[in-house]
Structure formats: structure tokens, C-alpha cells
Amino acid sequence: MDLDLMRELSVKTDSRIVLLVLDGLGGLPVEPGGETELETAETPNLDALAASSDLGLSRPVAAGVSPGSGPGHLALFGYDPLRYRVGRGVLSALGVGFELGENDLAARINFATKDGSGRISDRRAGRIPTEEAARLVELLDSEVRLQDVETFVVHEKEHRAVVVFRGEGLSDALTDTDPQRTGLEPLPVEPTDGSPEAKRSAALANAFVEEAERVLEGRHPAANTVLLRGFGMHPALPSFEEVYGLRAAAIAAYPMYKGLARLAGMELLKEGEGIAGEIETLRRSWEEGYDFFFVHVKPTDAAGEDGDFGRKVRIIEEVDGLLPRILGLGPDVLAVTGDHATPARLRSHSWHGVPFLLHSSYTLPTARSFGERACAGGSLGVFPAQEIMGHLMGHALKLNRYGA
Amino acid sequence: MDLDLMRELSVKTDSRIVLLVLDGLGGLPVEPGGETELETAETPNLDALAASSDLGLSRPVAAGVSPGSGPGHLALFGYDPLRYRVGRGVLSALGVGFELGENDLAARINFATKDGSGRISDRRAGRIPTEEAARLVELLDSEVRLQDVETFVVHEKEHRAVVVFRGEGLSDALTDTDPQRTGLEPLPVEPTDGSPEAKRSAALANAFVEEAERVLEGRHPAANTVLLRGFGMHPALPSFEEVYGLRAAAIAAYPMYKGLARLAGMELLKEGEGIAGEIETLRRSWEEGYDFFFVHVKPTDAAGEDGDFGRKVRIIEEVDGLLPRILGLGPDVLAVTGDHATPARLRSHSWHGVPFLLHSSYTLPTARSFGERACAGGSLGVFPAQEIMGHLMGHALKLNRYGA
């Protein structure tokens, strides 16, 4: 999306947009000649909606490229996922619900075991149990002190945690310390460019490891050091308000997606239990002055990752059953799509086109069902996911004419 | 294609890709309401393959733009044909099988006749016969000597030949000497930018013409000078190995296509007789450690250029008959497409969409036949040919996920 064009043309109106994202919605047939998860699902409500909607297949990043959740959502929100990169450390920080600031530098931590000769003998500290690791994380969070920067250490699960460095003049142009296999010494963090920020950040990261080893000494038989990887900084996205003039709200059950929405400047609404709870939150917040709602449904992706075609079908059907509650609110624009495909057949994110449905009063319907192949022949064609925000804004009559 | 992204994501795997290019495959109906060459052809094997393949229409360069063979193939190989330009001189050098080096400067030569007043009286030297021209080419190749650079002169056909300048610091930012019509003096070669390389190269090119006239003097009644045009240098493409991590092989009968494949760093395999011979070469080389095969079929284009609809249909049917031999090898990914359209109706390359079929285990089939209109409604939509390599790499599971 050309964000400058959006800035130039966007206008405030009363219309309301709902972007319903079924994570990993796109799929594949299991057998040749078969149907995808979405095509298989009994979706009378989505099919009826399709019959009065624009359809298309969206491409998240590039031909053949399977996106992670970060780039997938950035593209949905209209940001160029190749320009704005969300490092693993940042996603981890977002995933644990850490409020990442614009100058913060984040990295993933693995607790590990270093033997007497200084080599890594276990990259997961004997698969340290979650409760023991949580105790060590608290120690690191409270006892590690570095010059000029604050550090925060937050636990993820088992041997995994996140460290955030907060201060001025940091950079994520840094290498990992993880040697990737046992029997090797951990690597020092090195700057990957010549900037003074990277040099300084590398020194701070190395000092953190040294301090962490001092704090951990004698506290646990296996977890006597930490490995750092995936350094990343807040991508400093221009906000939804600034670009689109939208007061945007996010309803998501998982911290990572909440975090991605926060990066775009969305407000987080407290979600209820399950998908129905999320939609109940939407209903309760409908008159609160928001003009954009991002609703994130996670279980479709999880079912795809598990290779569970049937469960993915059932979750899609569950969403279909809840659709009338969203339609009952009377959104001016309702889009239903995914951030990428997660075909059960592949058990992972994939590069395939993602079904996209846009309902408004101004559509050119082409089909009577919602599915990958109906979308391929739709009036929006096969198009970059980054264009979705433009479609939503246009159909919401929130864009001025361009030029006289 | 974003080559940096490919460099970042590509991984070595055991999967093998075949890119079967029917030159000038795209076509047009001769009569309104009729079918194209591909749609007319009886292609039971391609149709069966289409029923388990992704389909799309590819655009080689830009809307409405008919590509030459150079840009057409560069796009197929994932290179931006607007960024990487292959000068006519370079294509001619490749076309005669000359091994062009990265610093070489090439130009096309026309033998011509200059009258007593220094004006060009015949731009083709009285359509000098091939054998006579070949003799003069040998003279130029052995007798022209320039300071600091080597020169090679190779014959094409009739009055046409190629000159290659080899040395350091050359540039192709040069104008032609051909005045385009008779009765005018030949033009001096001029630099088109202010670089010292262009200035030096212009002087060398002008010295070459002077030397050539000296060598030719008294050797032939009509061919007493040469006109130079289409200066071009090796486009210095990053190689397939570097960008995609692919060990790539090319099977092509014509020198120009071998040359284009060499530009991308492909190894040339010795082709057998005709299309069947090319596919036999593929079979023989299947276990030789290559993970990418470019197979080029020329006669479709030649038939289109001749305006011979029926012959083009028959050649497509011949390829269809040979298809089981390729499928029998079990490629993980097989794509069938063209480098551009050459509709018999136009007797030339054209700007039309090129049918594209991609077969793998991970497709969303949309049709039961292979043809332009089936492709237009396919799951890949209408897309830039530069994206083809991304599609192939993705379906071959040779790309890591982008972002966390």
C-alpha cells in the first residue's frame, strides 16, 4: 500500500469496518481433485455473504514465499512486510505481552548449559521445567544491571525467555550467540554494520550474557548460561490513525497478535472466551467510537499446523455460525480473510493465495460460495495483501477522490 | 522477483524443477470467436496435467509490451528485464555461440558500401553472399589490431556479423554508426554519458571502423566499410547458484538461448536431435546432480513468426506427445510456459499473456485443459513473469519462511 497516498486521501466518516482474520485460513485439497478446508466446510452464512461480496485471492509477501505471522499481519494492515521487518525477538516480546517501546531492543533467550571448558553442552539446559526457568527469569530480571540501559527479562515457556534492552541509540544489527549445536563455545554478539549503535548494542548484549552467568551461578544444575538470538527492534510503523485516520480496535486472544495490533497503534479490547467471546466483545464495543475492528481468530492456524483438516473445517464452520452476530451489527464493510495459508496438508504456513471476501453496499459479486477457487475468479483477482486496506477504505467511502 | 529475498530464503533440497519453455507459446484466435493455437491443439497429456496444476497467465515485461527473446527469458529466470538489459550486440554474440566475458563489449556489424564522397550507398553491401562475407570476417578477426583491447569478429549470416571488444574499463553507453538510410555519411560512435569508460569505448569503436576499412580496402567490390550498432555489455546477472542456490542445467538447440542460460550461470547440456532429443538429454542428465532444468523448444516461435497457425498447433501436439517422458522422470515441480506470445495471426512476438502451468503436489487446480483462457481464470491469476521463479521455488519447498 502506498501509505502516503492513504494519508493524503483518507477522511473521517461514520462508517465502520470489520476485518475478520481467520489465521492460516487458506488451504489445499488433501487428495488430488479434492476440496480445500474452506471449500469443504458447510458455510451457509459465508456462502450467502459471498453472493453479495467482492472476492479475490490475496498474496501476503511474494510469489512462493510463506510468511510468518509478523509479515502476514503487517501486509494485512497495509504495511510493506519487506520494508518493515519484525524481528523474532520483537515477536517474542509481543508474544509475552511486553509493552515494547520504540527504542527497545529485544532478543530471545534460551537457558543453556556450559561445561567446564566453556563449551555449550546442552542448548536447552536439560529441558528445564517451566517453573524452574520462571524462577531464574525473575532473578535475571531483578538482578542484572547494565550501564546506561534498563533490561527486562520475561519468561515464555520451558527454556525460552525474552530480554528487552531499553535506552537510547540501540540497534538490532547484531549476530546471535547461539552456536546452533553442542560442543562449541557460544559466539560473542557482533555488530553486522559499522554503526556506533550496533557496536554499542553488541557490547551491551555481551555484558548482559556475562552478568547473567554471574547471577545464574550456583542457582541451577543445568541452566548456567543464556544464549541470545533474533535481535529485533520495534519497527516504528506509522499508526492507523496517522495513515488511515482510523480509530482502530483489536480483538485477539493471543499476545503476539495483540502485540502486532499495538504496533499499528490499535487499542486492545478485552476479549471474552473463545471465538464467540471475541464476537461478544465486538458487540459490546460497537458503539464506543471505533471505526475499525481487527478480529483475530487463531484456532484455524493451529489446526492447520497440526495437520488436522477436519478440525480446521469445524472451526471455519463455527465462525460461519457466528457470522450473523457480526452482520447483525451492520458493519459498513466486513472483510473475511486470513493472514496466510496454513494447509493441513503441509502442516505449516504456506505461500498459497489466501481467500478474501469483502462485503459492502458496493460490490461486484461473482460467486455463490466462499472458497479458494471461487476467490481466484473473483472481481478482485489475485492481488497483494498489502492492498486490502485500500479496498476496505474505498468501500467504506473513507477515501477522497485522487486528482480532479 | 526480489532477488535479495530469494538469496535470503532459498535452501538446498533434493527436489528437482523442470521449466519447459515453448518459445512464443502464447497465441490468438485467427477468426473472432475462434481458438488460439494452444486451445486448438489436441493435448490430452497437457490437459490432464492442467487438471492437477496451478494455472495463470504471465506477463513478460509490461502491459502492451512485446518482449524480445532476451527480456522474455530474463523475466522467466526471475531477473527484472527493465533493470538488466541485454543489448542486441550481446544477443548477437550469444547467438553465434561466442563465450561472452563480463567485461566484453559487443556490437552488431553490417557490411556496407561507402561511395567516393564518404556517403553510404548500400547498407547491406549489395546483399553480399554469406560465403564472401565469411571470408571478410576472417580477415577482420585476424588483422584488425587495437591498442589495449582484443577484438573478435564472428560471422552471423549474409552481411551481418558481431564484433566483441575485450579489455578493462569498457562501456556500452554508445551511439550507433548506422545512418539508417543511404546517401548519408556514417556517424561517429559517441558516448551517451560523461564517463571516461564511454569516452574510451567510443574512441576504440571509431578506431575499429577505421582499421576495418583499411583491412577491407580492395578485398571486395561492395563491402568496403562496416556499420556498428546495438552496443551492449554482458549484463552481469547474479547467478542461479548465488540467488536461488540452484545447480541449473540448460537444454536448448539454438545458440542464443544457450547464451541466455549461460548468462544466468546455467550449465549447458549437449542436446540431441529435435524436441525428442532434448527430452532424451533431460532423461540422461536427470541423476547428474542438477536441481533445475531449463528446456527450450524453439519451433513454436518460428511457426508463429511464419504466420503458420497449423504448424504451431502441430508442434504443440508433438510436445504434448512427449510430455509423459518428462513426467516419467518424476520432477517435483514441472512448469510449462512460453517466454512470450507469438500469435501466428501477428507473425511476430506480442504483448499478450503467456499461458503458465505449474504442476507439483501442492496445487489448486481450476480447469481441465491448458489454454490461454483456462489460464486467465487460474489460481495464479495474471501475473508478472518475473514471479515464476518464486512460484517454482515455493512449490519445490526450497524457500524458508519469511519472518517469524
Tab-separated table of C-alpha atoms in Angstrom, chain B:
chain	number	residue	atom	x	y	z
B	1	MET	CA	11.346	-11.083	-8.341
B	2	ASP	CA	13.094	-9.641	-5.336
B	3	LEU	CA	16.428	-11.394	-5.795
B	4	ASP	CA	17.650	-10.370	-2.347
B	5	LEU	CA	14.631	-12.080	-0.842
B	6	MET	CA	15.383	-15.222	-2.841
B	7	ARG	CA	19.014	-15.118	-1.666
B	8	GLU	CA	17.820	-14.774	1.908
B	9	LEU	CA	15.219	-17.547	1.832
B	10	SER	CA	16.471	-20.169	-0.619
B	11	VAL	CA	17.645	-23.509	0.732
B	12	LYS	CA	19.215	-26.565	-0.854
B	13	THR	CA	16.943	-29.587	-1.023
B	14	ASP	CA	16.741	-32.756	-3.102
B	15	SER	CA	13.729	-31.615	-5.114
B	16	ARG	CA	14.074	-31.099	-8.857
B	17	ILE	CA	12.408	-28.464	-11.019
B	18	VAL	CA	11.817	-28.590	-14.780
B	19	LEU	CA	10.982	-25.364	-16.628
B	20	LEU	CA	9.771	-26.321	-20.102
B	21	VAL	CA	9.658	-23.237	-22.323
B	22	LEU	CA	7.812	-23.414	-25.624
B	23	ASP	CA	9.143	-20.291	-27.261
B	24	GLY	CA	6.355	-17.926	-28.304
B	25	LEU	CA	3.711	-20.307	-26.863
B	26	GLY	CA	1.013	-17.664	-26.358
B	27	GLY	CA	-1.321	-17.132	-29.279
B	28	LEU	CA	-4.538	-15.612	-30.589
B	29	PRO	CA	-7.571	-16.826	-32.492
B	30	VAL	CA	-7.349	-16.186	-36.205
B	31	GLU	CA	-11.061	-15.518	-36.512
B	32	PRO	CA	-13.270	-13.733	-33.971
B	33	GLY	CA	-14.747	-16.366	-31.695
B	34	GLY	CA	-12.044	-18.831	-32.575
B	35	GLU	CA	-9.456	-20.595	-30.510
B	36	THR	CA	-5.761	-19.937	-30.042
B	37	GLU	CA	-3.041	-22.285	-31.247
B	38	LEU	CA	-2.765	-23.899	-27.798
B	39	GLU	CA	-6.528	-24.143	-27.409
B	40	THR	CA	-6.838	-25.706	-30.865
B	41	ALA	CA	-4.114	-28.288	-30.324
B	42	GLU	CA	-5.162	-31.775	-29.219
B	43	THR	CA	-3.220	-32.023	-25.973
B	44	PRO	CA	-4.594	-34.845	-23.833
B	45	ASN	CA	-1.452	-35.004	-21.699
B	46	LEU	CA	-1.209	-31.277	-21.028
B	47	ASP	CA	-4.954	-31.168	-20.317
B	48	ALA	CA	-4.674	-33.997	-17.807
B	49	LEU	CA	-1.727	-32.224	-16.217
B	50	ALA	CA	-3.660	-28.943	-16.056
B	51	ALA	CA	-6.348	-30.707	-14.037
B	52	SER	CA	-3.813	-31.138	-11.227
B	53	SER	CA	-1.851	-27.915	-11.718
B	54	ASP	CA	-1.905	-24.226	-10.859
B	55	LEU	CA	-2.659	-22.089	-13.895
B	56	GLY	CA	-2.065	-18.440	-14.680
B	57	LEU	CA	-1.283	-16.003	-17.457
B	58	SER	CA	2.154	-14.453	-17.209
B	59	ARG	CA	3.183	-11.038	-18.482
B	60	PRO	CA	6.807	-10.874	-19.576
B	61	VAL	CA	7.691	-7.177	-19.316
B	62	ALA	CA	4.838	-4.679	-19.087
B	63	ALA	CA	1.284	-4.139	-20.302
B	64	GLY	CA	1.188	-3.921	-24.067
B	65	VAL	CA	4.913	-4.503	-24.452
B	66	SER	CA	6.178	-7.234	-26.782
B	67	PRO	CA	9.456	-8.615	-25.454
B	68	GLY	CA	12.444	-9.781	-27.407
B	69	SER	CA	13.988	-13.135	-26.567
B	70	GLY	CA	16.434	-11.519	-24.140
B	71	PRO	CA	13.947	-9.796	-21.836
B	72	GLY	CA	11.496	-12.692	-22.240
B	73	HIS	CA	13.986	-15.172	-20.838
B	74	LEU	CA	15.437	-12.839	-18.243
B	75	ALA	CA	11.940	-12.454	-16.801
B	76	LEU	CA	11.422	-16.231	-16.836
B	77	PHE	CA	14.649	-16.601	-14.887
B	78	GLY	CA	13.454	-14.031	-12.317
B	79	TYR	CA	15.595	-11.086	-13.410
B	80	ASP	CA	13.988	-7.682	-13.927
B	81	PRO	CA	14.132	-7.205	-17.701
B	82	LEU	CA	13.916	-3.441	-17.270
B	83	ARG	CA	16.926	-3.379	-14.975
B	84	TYR	CA	19.081	-5.961	-16.705
B	85	ARG	CA	19.282	-5.073	-20.360
B	86	VAL	CA	20.724	-7.389	-22.892
B	87	GLY	CA	21.948	-5.269	-25.804
B	88	ARG	CA	21.418	-6.502	-29.343
B	89	GLY	CA	25.156	-6.841	-29.720
B	90	VAL	CA	25.221	-9.167	-26.740
B	91	LEU	CA	22.327	-11.247	-28.094
B	92	SER	CA	24.078	-11.492	-31.448
B	93	ALA	CA	27.278	-12.615	-29.743
B	94	LEU	CA	25.338	-15.196	-27.749
B	95	GLY	CA	23.512	-16.173	-30.932
B	96	VAL	CA	26.740	-17.112	-32.695
B	97	GLY	CA	27.866	-19.061	-29.663
B	98	PHE	CA	30.518	-16.589	-28.562
B	99	GLU	CA	31.549	-17.044	-24.908
B	100	LEU	CA	30.981	-13.506	-23.730
B	101	GLY	CA	33.004	-12.412	-20.700
B	102	GLU	CA	31.813	-9.975	-18.037
B	103	ASN	CA	33.933	-7.082	-19.346
B	104	ASP	CA	33.265	-7.670	-23.025
B	105	LEU	CA	31.610	-5.041	-25.188
B	106	ALA	CA	29.705	-6.390	-28.188
B	107	ALA	CA	28.138	-4.731	-31.236
B	108	ARG	CA	26.470	-5.867	-34.411
B	109	ILE	CA	28.311	-5.330	-37.666
B	110	ASN	CA	26.745	-4.747	-41.069
B	111	PHE	CA	28.998	-4.828	-44.107
B	112	ALA	CA	28.151	-1.737	-46.180
B	113	THR	CA	29.253	0.251	-49.216
B	114	LYS	CA	30.709	3.745	-48.947
B	115	ASP	CA	30.931	5.851	-52.108
B	116	GLY	CA	33.766	8.166	-53.167
B	117	SER	CA	32.267	11.097	-51.273
B	118	GLY	CA	32.203	9.144	-47.972
B	119	ARG	CA	28.450	8.533	-48.016
B	120	ILE	CA	26.814	5.146	-47.508
B	121	SER	CA	25.409	3.968	-50.834
B	122	ASP	CA	24.332	0.472	-49.692
B	123	ARG	CA	23.669	-0.510	-46.052
B	124	ARG	CA	23.998	-4.223	-46.862
B	125	ALA	CA	26.994	-4.207	-49.224
B	126	GLY	CA	24.892	-5.374	-52.183
B	127	ARG	CA	23.420	-8.173	-50.054
B	128	ILE	CA	26.817	-9.822	-50.002
B	129	PRO	CA	26.572	-13.627	-50.075
B	130	THR	CA	27.267	-15.484	-46.853
B	131	GLU	CA	30.470	-17.180	-48.094
B	132	GLU	CA	32.031	-13.930	-49.278
B	133	ALA	CA	31.163	-12.184	-46.037
B	134	ALA	CA	32.602	-15.070	-44.034
B	135	ARG	CA	35.938	-14.592	-45.768
B	136	LEU	CA	35.944	-10.876	-44.915
B	137	VAL	CA	35.020	-11.643	-41.310
B	138	GLU	CA	38.087	-13.868	-41.040
B	139	LEU	CA	40.239	-11.040	-42.328
B	140	LEU	CA	38.813	-8.600	-39.805
B	141	ASP	CA	39.155	-11.113	-36.988
B	142	SER	CA	42.818	-11.787	-37.721
B	143	GLU	CA	44.059	-8.428	-39.000
B	144	VAL	CA	42.361	-5.684	-37.010
B	145	ARG	CA	44.525	-4.731	-34.043
B	146	LEU	CA	43.649	-2.057	-31.480
B	147	GLN	CA	45.629	-0.645	-28.596
B	148	ASP	CA	44.884	-2.186	-25.154
B	149	VAL	CA	41.901	-4.313	-26.206
B	150	GLU	CA	41.462	-7.583	-28.024
B	151	THR	CA	38.834	-7.723	-30.771
B	152	PHE	CA	36.917	-10.736	-32.027
B	153	VAL	CA	34.822	-10.693	-35.183
B	154	VAL	CA	32.343	-13.533	-35.745
B	155	HIS	CA	30.055	-14.010	-38.707
B	156	GLU	CA	26.296	-14.346	-38.397
B	157	LYS	CA	24.802	-14.582	-41.902
B	158	GLU	CA	24.959	-12.592	-45.136
B	159	HIS	CA	26.044	-9.020	-44.349
B	160	ARG	CA	25.723	-9.451	-40.572
B	161	ALA	CA	28.484	-10.138	-38.090
B	162	VAL	CA	29.415	-9.367	-34.482
B	163	VAL	CA	32.409	-7.621	-33.002
B	164	VAL	CA	33.471	-8.124	-29.401
B	165	PHE	CA	35.938	-5.788	-27.680
B	166	ARG	CA	37.678	-7.386	-24.697
B	167	GLY	CA	39.518	-5.303	-22.146
B	168	GLU	CA	39.162	-3.408	-18.875
B	169	GLY	CA	37.049	-0.305	-18.419
B	170	LEU	CA	34.674	-0.552	-21.375
B	171	SER	CA	31.150	0.846	-21.545
B	172	ASP	CA	28.144	0.303	-23.809
B	173	ALA	CA	26.840	3.873	-23.404
B	174	LEU	CA	27.482	4.449	-27.096
B	175	THR	CA	25.580	5.555	-30.193
B	176	ASP	CA	25.370	3.582	-33.458
B	177	THR	CA	27.276	4.484	-36.630
B	178	ASP	CA	24.479	3.326	-38.950
B	179	PRO	CA	22.877	6.461	-40.507
B	180	GLN	CA	19.725	4.330	-41.135
B	181	ARG	CA	19.430	5.380	-44.770
B	182	THR	CA	21.660	5.679	-47.809
B	183	GLY	CA	23.079	8.942	-49.059
B	184	LEU	CA	24.295	9.941	-45.620
B	185	GLU	CA	27.736	9.657	-44.077
B	186	PRO	CA	28.150	7.066	-41.347
B	187	LEU	CA	28.005	8.587	-37.887
B	188	PRO	CA	30.907	8.539	-35.477
B	189	VAL	CA	30.342	6.499	-32.299
B	190	GLU	CA	29.612	8.950	-29.471
B	191	PRO	CA	29.488	8.353	-25.737
B	192	THR	CA	25.971	8.839	-24.298
B	193	ASP	CA	27.176	9.567	-20.796
B	194	GLY	CA	30.106	11.502	-19.393
B	195	SER	CA	32.053	8.521	-18.074
B	196	PRO	CA	35.698	8.029	-19.075
B	197	GLU	CA	34.769	4.419	-19.947
B	198	ALA	CA	32.228	5.547	-22.547
B	199	LYS	CA	34.655	8.074	-23.995
B	200	ARG	CA	37.379	5.477	-24.289
B	201	SER	CA	34.993	2.897	-25.748
B	202	ALA	CA	33.754	5.365	-28.356
B	203	ALA	CA	37.336	6.040	-29.430
B	204	LEU	CA	38.038	2.307	-29.656
B	205	ALA	CA	34.889	1.689	-31.706
B	206	ASN	CA	35.788	4.505	-34.108
B	207	ALA	CA	39.336	3.154	-34.387
B	208	PHE	CA	37.860	-0.254	-35.163
B	209	VAL	CA	35.848	1.153	-38.092
B	210	GLU	CA	38.942	2.921	-39.428
B	211	GLU	CA	41.051	-0.231	-39.122
B	212	ALA	CA	38.297	-2.326	-40.692
B	213	GLU	CA	38.178	-0.005	-43.705
B	214	ARG	CA	41.937	-0.337	-44.073
B	215	VAL	CA	41.737	-4.138	-43.929
B	216	LEU	CA	38.759	-4.312	-46.320
B	217	GLU	CA	40.244	-1.980	-48.912
B	218	GLY	CA	40.367	-3.692	-52.307
B	219	ARG	CA	39.071	-7.022	-50.928
B	220	HIS	CA	35.502	-6.828	-52.174
B	221	PRO	CA	33.690	-4.577	-54.649
B	222	ALA	CA	30.808	-3.661	-52.322
B	223	ALA	CA	31.868	-4.383	-48.750
B	224	ASN	CA	34.351	-1.586	-48.123
B	225	THR	CA	33.165	-0.483	-44.693
B	226	VAL	CA	31.270	-1.660	-41.605
B	227	LEU	CA	28.397	-0.097	-39.702
B	228	LEU	CA	28.226	-0.712	-35.946
B	229	ARG	CA	25.056	-0.783	-33.884
B	230	GLY	CA	23.474	-2.212	-30.758
B	231	PHE	CA	26.452	-1.830	-28.430
B	232	GLY	CA	25.925	-3.952	-25.354
B	233	MET	CA	27.809	-5.487	-22.477
B	234	HIS	CA	27.348	-8.687	-20.527
B	235	PRO	CA	24.541	-7.796	-18.093
B	236	ALA	CA	26.423	-9.376	-15.163
B	237	LEU	CA	23.420	-11.226	-13.783
B	238	PRO	CA	23.785	-12.769	-10.350
B	239	SER	CA	23.877	-16.497	-10.985
B	240	PHE	CA	21.172	-19.074	-10.311
B	241	GLU	CA	23.504	-20.693	-7.790
B	242	GLU	CA	24.009	-17.429	-5.934
B	243	VAL	CA	20.373	-16.265	-5.974
B	244	TYR	CA	18.407	-19.497	-5.746
B	245	GLY	CA	21.052	-21.933	-4.572
B	246	LEU	CA	20.251	-23.985	-7.662
B	247	ARG	CA	22.619	-26.055	-9.715
B	248	ALA	CA	20.933	-25.386	-13.034
B	249	ALA	CA	21.246	-27.001	-16.442
B	250	ALA	CA	20.003	-25.802	-19.814
B	251	ILE	CA	18.883	-27.842	-22.776
B	252	ALA	CA	18.453	-25.665	-25.856
B	253	ALA	CA	19.098	-26.165	-29.548
B	254	TYR	CA	19.787	-22.538	-30.501
B	255	PRO	CA	22.905	-20.601	-29.523
B	256	MET	CA	21.013	-17.507	-28.372
B	257	TYR	CA	19.075	-19.454	-25.749
B	258	LYS	CA	22.162	-21.334	-24.679
B	259	GLY	CA	23.784	-17.935	-24.295
B	260	LEU	CA	20.913	-16.556	-22.223
B	261	ALA	CA	21.102	-19.603	-19.964
B	262	ARG	CA	24.860	-19.128	-19.634
B	263	LEU	CA	24.281	-15.512	-18.567
B	264	ALA	CA	22.304	-16.916	-15.623
B	265	GLY	CA	25.112	-19.305	-14.807
B	266	MET	CA	23.424	-22.458	-16.078
B	267	GLU	CA	25.469	-25.354	-17.387
B	268	LEU	CA	24.764	-26.297	-20.989
B	269	LEU	CA	23.864	-29.892	-21.690
B	270	LYS	CA	24.520	-31.308	-25.130
B	271	GLU	CA	21.093	-31.597	-26.732
B	272	GLY	CA	20.013	-34.402	-29.030
B	273	GLU	CA	18.135	-34.120	-32.312
B	274	GLY	CA	14.839	-32.191	-32.212
B	275	ILE	CA	12.443	-31.902	-29.306
B	276	ALA	CA	12.568	-35.630	-28.576
B	277	GLY	CA	16.345	-35.357	-28.486
B	278	GLU	CA	16.154	-32.540	-25.954
B	279	ILE	CA	13.936	-34.615	-23.702
B	280	GLU	CA	16.268	-37.580	-24.095
B	281	THR	CA	19.064	-35.283	-22.888
B	282	LEU	CA	16.919	-34.402	-19.900
B	283	ARG	CA	16.459	-38.077	-19.108
B	284	ARG	CA	20.164	-38.837	-19.421
B	285	SER	CA	21.104	-35.927	-17.152
B	286	TRP	CA	18.357	-36.495	-14.589
B	287	GLU	CA	20.602	-38.101	-11.979
B	288	GLU	CA	23.595	-35.845	-12.546
B	289	GLY	CA	23.019	-33.672	-9.500
B	290	TYR	CA	21.155	-30.770	-11.079
B	291	ASP	CA	18.153	-29.373	-9.250
B	292	PHE	CA	16.857	-27.172	-12.057
B	293	PHE	CA	16.439	-27.890	-15.760
B	294	PHE	CA	15.584	-25.248	-18.361
B	295	VAL	CA	14.355	-26.945	-21.530
B	296	HIS	CA	13.888	-24.650	-24.521
B	297	VAL	CA	11.708	-25.583	-27.514
B	298	LYS	CA	12.182	-23.192	-30.416
B	299	PRO	CA	9.878	-24.294	-33.284
B	300	THR	CA	6.652	-22.919	-31.764
B	301	ASP	CA	8.048	-19.402	-32.100
B	302	ALA	CA	9.353	-19.978	-35.605
B	303	ALA	CA	5.910	-21.218	-36.707
B	304	GLY	CA	4.267	-18.174	-35.135
B	305	GLU	CA	6.717	-15.840	-36.871
B	306	ASP	CA	5.903	-17.545	-40.165
B	307	GLY	CA	2.201	-16.983	-39.535
B	308	ASP	CA	1.731	-20.749	-39.719
B	309	PHE	CA	-1.089	-21.449	-37.234
B	310	GLY	CA	-1.364	-25.115	-38.207
B	311	ARG	CA	2.337	-25.797	-37.832
B	312	LYS	CA	2.383	-24.149	-34.410
B	313	VAL	CA	-0.560	-26.358	-33.396
B	314	ARG	CA	1.275	-29.464	-34.597
B	315	ILE	CA	4.447	-28.581	-32.708
B	316	ILE	CA	2.441	-28.102	-29.509
B	317	GLU	CA	0.872	-31.508	-30.142
B	318	GLU	CA	4.335	-33.002	-30.626
B	319	VAL	CA	5.415	-31.615	-27.244
B	320	ASP	CA	2.209	-32.975	-25.713
B	321	GLY	CA	3.068	-36.421	-27.039
B	322	LEU	CA	6.497	-36.219	-25.398
B	323	LEU	CA	5.197	-34.946	-22.062
B	324	PRO	CA	4.841	-38.421	-20.472
B	325	ARG	CA	8.595	-38.884	-20.885
B	326	ILE	CA	9.185	-35.817	-18.694
B	327	LEU	CA	6.532	-36.819	-16.185
B	328	GLY	CA	8.037	-40.290	-16.067
B	329	LEU	CA	11.162	-38.791	-14.510
B	330	GLY	CA	9.051	-37.614	-11.582
B	331	PRO	CA	10.020	-33.939	-11.337
B	332	ASP	CA	8.870	-32.375	-8.068
B	333	VAL	CA	7.872	-29.261	-9.967
B	334	LEU	CA	7.147	-29.046	-13.684
B	335	ALA	CA	6.215	-25.761	-15.305
B	336	VAL	CA	5.130	-25.449	-18.931
B	337	THR	CA	5.030	-21.970	-20.404
B	338	GLY	CA	6.498	-19.617	-23.005
B	339	ASP	CA	8.834	-16.635	-22.897
B	340	HIS	CA	6.239	-14.507	-24.707
B	341	ALA	CA	3.365	-14.905	-27.166
B	342	THR	CA	3.998	-15.246	-30.897
B	343	PRO	CA	0.499	-15.425	-32.369
B	344	ALA	CA	0.503	-16.702	-35.930
B	345	ARG	CA	-2.096	-14.004	-36.560
B	346	LEU	CA	0.516	-11.313	-35.816
B	347	ARG	CA	3.564	-13.130	-37.312
B	348	SER	CA	5.645	-11.648	-34.506
B	349	HIS	CA	6.300	-11.586	-30.787
B	350	SER	CA	3.393	-9.927	-28.976
B	351	TRP	CA	2.431	-8.447	-25.651
B	352	HIS	CA	-0.287	-10.968	-24.848
B	353	GLY	CA	-0.425	-13.034	-21.678
B	354	VAL	CA	1.525	-16.277	-21.798
B	355	PRO	CA	-0.126	-19.499	-20.613
B	356	PHE	CA	1.580	-20.839	-17.496
B	357	LEU	CA	1.064	-24.245	-15.917
B	358	LEU	CA	2.750	-25.361	-12.697
B	359	HIS	CA	2.489	-28.949	-11.560
B	360	SER	CA	3.517	-30.046	-8.067
B	361	SER	CA	1.949	-31.807	-5.082
B	362	TYR	CA	0.642	-28.511	-3.705
B	363	THR	CA	-1.640	-27.031	-6.333
B	364	LEU	CA	-5.157	-25.602	-6.562
B	365	PRO	CA	-6.391	-26.783	-9.964
B	366	THR	CA	-9.113	-24.718	-11.606
B	367	ALA	CA	-9.509	-26.196	-15.092
B	368	ARG	CA	-9.325	-29.400	-17.103
B	369	SER	CA	-7.433	-28.066	-20.075
B	370	PHE	CA	-4.347	-25.988	-20.837
B	371	GLY	CA	-5.080	-22.861	-22.824
B	372	GLU	CA	-4.955	-19.079	-22.607
B	373	ARG	CA	-8.491	-18.682	-21.276
B	374	ALA	CA	-8.252	-21.550	-18.797
B	375	CYS	CA	-5.092	-19.879	-17.515
B	376	ALA	CA	-6.749	-16.450	-17.239
B	377	GLY	CA	-9.125	-17.884	-14.624
B	378	GLY	CA	-6.452	-19.865	-12.808
B	379	SER	CA	-5.409	-19.695	-9.176
B	380	LEU	CA	-2.288	-17.688	-10.071
B	381	GLY	CA	-4.273	-15.044	-11.938
B	382	VAL	CA	-2.495	-12.727	-14.361
B	383	PHE	CA	0.971	-12.115	-13.001
B	384	PRO	CA	4.436	-10.833	-13.933
B	385	ALA	CA	6.660	-13.493	-15.475
B	386	GLN	CA	9.394	-12.415	-13.078
B	387	GLU	CA	7.437	-14.136	-10.293
B	388	ILE	CA	7.658	-17.538	-11.951
B	389	MET	CA	10.913	-18.451	-10.205
B	390	GLY	CA	9.323	-17.643	-6.840
B	391	HIS	CA	6.421	-19.961	-7.624
B	392	LEU	CA	8.784	-22.734	-8.704
B	393	MET	CA	10.975	-22.344	-5.626
B	394	GLY	CA	7.984	-22.302	-3.278
B	395	HIS	CA	6.381	-25.405	-4.764
B	396	ALA	CA	9.751	-27.178	-4.661
B	397	LEU	CA	9.854	-26.412	-0.896
B	398	LYS	CA	13.142	-24.597	-1.472
B	399	LEU	CA	12.229	-21.370	0.365
B	400	ASN	CA	12.387	-20.811	4.099
B	401	ARG	CA	9.565	-18.995	5.812
B	402	TYR	CA	9.849	-15.216	5.673
B	403	GLY	CA	9.791	-13.666	9.126
B	404	ALA	CA	8.682	-15.121	12.410
